[in-house]
Short mmCIF file of C-alpha atoms in Angstrom, two decimals:
data_model
loop_
_atom_site.label_atom_id
_atom_site.label_comp_id
_atom_site.label_asym_id
_atom_site.label_seq_id
_atom_site.Cartn_x
_atom_site.Cartn_y
_atom_site.Cartn_z
CA UNK A 167 24.17 56.04 18.57
CA UNK A 168 21.52 57.84 16.55
CA UNK A 169 20.73 55.85 13.36
CA UNK A 170 20.80 59.09 11.37
CA UNK A 171 24.57 59.14 11.85
CA UNK A 172 25.44 55.44 12.02
CA UNK A 173 25.49 53.20 8.94
CA UNK A 174 25.15 49.89 10.79
CA UNK A 175 21.35 50.01 11.30
CA UNK A 176 20.90 50.74 7.59
CA UNK A 177 22.24 47.40 6.35
CA UNK A 178 18.82 45.75 5.85
CA UNK A 179 17.52 48.83 4.04
CA UNK A 180 20.63 48.91 1.83
CA UNK A 181 20.46 45.21 0.98
CA UNK A 182 16.80 45.48 0.01
CA UNK A 183 17.30 48.61 -2.05
CA UNK A 184 20.33 47.22 -3.89
CA UNK A 185 18.31 44.21 -5.04
CA UNK A 186 15.22 46.18 -5.95
CA UNK A 187 17.11 48.85 -7.88
CA UNK A 188 19.20 46.26 -9.74
CA UNK A 189 16.03 44.42 -10.78
CA UNK A 190 14.47 47.66 -12.02
CA UNK A 191 17.64 48.52 -13.94
CA UNK A 192 17.25 45.14 -15.64
CA UNK A 193 13.69 46.09 -16.57
CA UNK A 194 15.04 49.27 -18.12
CA UNK A 195 17.50 47.31 -20.25
CA UNK A 196 14.62 45.17 -21.51
CA UNK A 197 12.56 48.27 -22.34
CA UNK A 198 15.47 49.86 -24.19
CA UNK A 199 16.31 46.70 -26.12
CA UNK A 200 12.70 46.20 -27.22
CA UNK A 201 12.37 49.77 -28.50
CA UNK A 202 15.98 50.57 -29.46
CA UNK A 203 15.16 51.79 -32.99
CA UNK A 204 12.46 54.16 -31.76
CA UNK A 205 14.66 55.38 -28.91
CA UNK A 206 17.58 56.15 -31.20
CA UNK A 207 15.33 57.84 -33.77
CA UNK A 208 13.57 60.18 -31.33
CA UNK A 209 14.88 63.55 -30.17
CA UNK A 210 16.04 63.38 -26.55
CA UNK A 211 14.80 59.85 -25.94
CA UNK A 212 18.29 58.31 -25.71
CA UNK A 213 19.14 60.96 -23.10
CA UNK A 214 16.04 59.95 -21.17
CA UNK A 215 17.18 56.32 -21.28
CA UNK A 216 20.60 57.34 -19.95
CA UNK A 217 18.97 59.38 -17.21
CA UNK A 218 16.74 56.46 -16.24
CA UNK A 219 19.77 54.18 -16.04
CA UNK A 220 21.57 56.62 -13.73
CA UNK A 221 18.42 57.02 -11.62
CA UNK A 222 18.18 53.25 -11.16
CA UNK A 223 21.93 52.74 -10.68
CA UNK A 224 22.27 55.39 -7.97
CA UNK A 225 20.36 53.39 -5.33
CA UNK A 226 22.58 50.40 -6.08
CA UNK A 227 25.75 52.42 -5.47
CA UNK A 228 24.35 54.16 -2.39
CA UNK A 229 23.36 50.77 -1.00
CA UNK A 230 26.77 49.30 -1.74
CA UNK A 231 28.62 52.02 0.17
CA UNK A 232 26.21 51.62 3.10
CA UNK A 233 26.95 47.87 3.17
CA UNK A 234 30.73 48.16 3.53
CA UNK A 235 31.34 46.62 6.95
CA UNK A 236 33.27 48.48 9.61
CA UNK A 237 33.98 51.64 7.64
CA UNK A 238 34.14 54.98 9.40
CA UNK A 239 31.54 57.69 9.04
CA UNK A 240 34.17 59.83 7.32
CA UNK A 241 34.81 57.13 4.71
CA UNK A 242 31.07 56.71 4.12
CA UNK A 243 30.66 60.48 3.80
CA UNK A 244 33.47 60.68 1.26
CA UNK A 245 31.91 57.84 -0.75
CA UNK A 246 28.52 59.58 -0.73
CA UNK A 247 30.16 62.82 -1.87
CA UNK A 248 31.89 60.91 -4.66
CA UNK A 249 28.56 59.49 -5.83
CA UNK A 250 27.08 63.00 -5.97
CA UNK A 251 30.22 64.31 -7.70
CA UNK A 252 29.67 61.82 -10.53
CA UNK A 253 25.88 62.06 -10.76
CA UNK A 254 25.43 65.86 -10.58
CA UNK A 255 27.40 66.63 -13.77
CA UNK A 256 25.93 63.62 -15.58
CA UNK A 257 22.39 64.82 -14.87
CA UNK A 258 23.46 68.37 -15.75
CA UNK A 259 24.52 67.24 -19.21
CA UNK A 260 21.42 65.10 -19.72
CA UNK A 261 18.94 67.76 -18.57
CA UNK A 262 20.44 70.88 -20.09
CA UNK A 263 18.03 73.24 -21.87
CA UNK A 264 17.30 72.17 -25.41
CA UNK A 265 17.36 68.44 -24.66
CA UNK A 266 13.63 68.19 -24.02
CA UNK A 267 11.76 66.25 -26.68
CA UNK A 268 9.34 68.54 -28.55
CA UNK A 269 6.43 66.22 -27.73
CA UNK A 270 7.06 66.47 -23.99
CA UNK A 271 5.42 69.43 -22.26
CA UNK A 272 7.83 71.66 -20.33
CA UNK A 273 6.02 71.01 -17.02
CA UNK A 274 6.28 67.26 -17.55
CA UNK A 275 9.99 67.57 -18.41
CA UNK A 276 10.65 69.60 -15.27
CA UNK A 277 8.60 67.24 -13.10
CA UNK A 278 9.97 63.95 -14.43
CA UNK A 279 13.50 64.89 -15.49
CA UNK A 280 14.96 68.01 -13.89
CA UNK A 281 13.54 68.19 -10.36
CA UNK A 282 13.87 64.48 -9.46
CA UNK A 283 17.38 64.37 -10.91
CA UNK A 284 18.48 67.38 -8.89
CA UNK A 285 17.11 66.00 -5.62
CA UNK A 286 18.44 62.48 -6.25
CA UNK A 287 21.89 63.80 -7.18
CA UNK A 288 22.23 66.19 -4.23
CA UNK A 289 20.68 64.08 -1.44
CA UNK A 290 23.78 61.85 -0.96
CA UNK A 291 25.91 65.00 -0.62
CA UNK A 292 23.53 66.42 1.99
CA UNK A 293 23.62 63.07 3.83
CA UNK A 294 27.43 63.17 3.75
CA UNK A 295 27.56 66.71 5.10
CA UNK A 296 25.10 65.65 7.78
CA UNK A 297 27.37 62.74 8.71
CA UNK A 298 30.37 65.06 8.98
CA UNK A 299 28.54 67.66 11.06
CA UNK A 300 26.07 65.53 13.01
CA UNK A 301 23.21 67.60 11.60
CA UNK A 302 20.78 67.91 8.66
CA UNK A 303 19.24 64.50 9.36
CA UNK A 304 22.32 62.60 8.20
CA UNK A 305 21.54 59.32 6.47
CA UNK A 306 17.80 59.99 6.46
CA UNK A 307 18.37 61.82 3.16
CA UNK A 308 19.21 58.50 1.51
CA UNK A 309 15.67 57.02 1.58
CA UNK A 310 14.47 60.27 0.00
CA UNK A 311 17.03 59.91 -2.80
CA UNK A 312 16.40 56.20 -3.27
CA UNK A 313 12.59 56.46 -3.31
CA UNK A 314 12.61 59.36 -5.73
CA UNK A 315 15.22 57.67 -7.94
CA UNK A 316 13.14 54.49 -8.12
CA UNK A 317 9.93 56.41 -8.85
CA UNK A 318 11.51 58.59 -11.55
CA UNK A 319 13.36 55.61 -13.01
CA UNK A 320 10.09 53.67 -13.23
CA UNK A 321 8.33 56.58 -14.92
CA UNK A 322 11.13 56.83 -17.46
CA UNK A 323 11.14 53.05 -17.99
CA UNK A 324 7.39 53.19 -18.66
CA UNK A 325 7.89 55.97 -21.20
CA UNK A 326 10.67 53.99 -22.91
CA UNK A 327 8.63 50.79 -22.97
CA UNK A 328 5.10 51.99 -23.74
CA UNK A 329 4.63 55.70 -24.30
CA UNK A 330 7.14 56.12 -27.13
CA UNK A 331 5.13 53.68 -29.23
CA UNK A 332 1.97 55.81 -29.12
#
């Protein structure tokens, strides 16, 4: 069977990504705890911390559903749709207009907050639809979501750890 539409060959990828994303989420908690006063005092910075947490948690949840042994493609697709159904509205609330910090340029906000969040949130749904239909590249959307989530989560963790103190 084509690995794009079969979860079994993805188990090593999922196990590695679950561990890596969980470790990075831990880094985020350290960054937030070190700078909690500054984060709470700044406009939009707490939202950015919440967004970063979701970005780093999404790969963990995607990996967990990929690692469920013996589940059907339909069950996996439903789980991936459920992940998107939770993440899309959460990112929508966190990235709505007017939440951008005044110090952050609009282009930076779009490039580090809005665009990555939209792709990360929708990629599991596209993967699920691909599983159901045997098209669209199936599970190959998940590495896109995971890589972008990790990169955007790291950028946000850096901002929360270092940049807000400048």
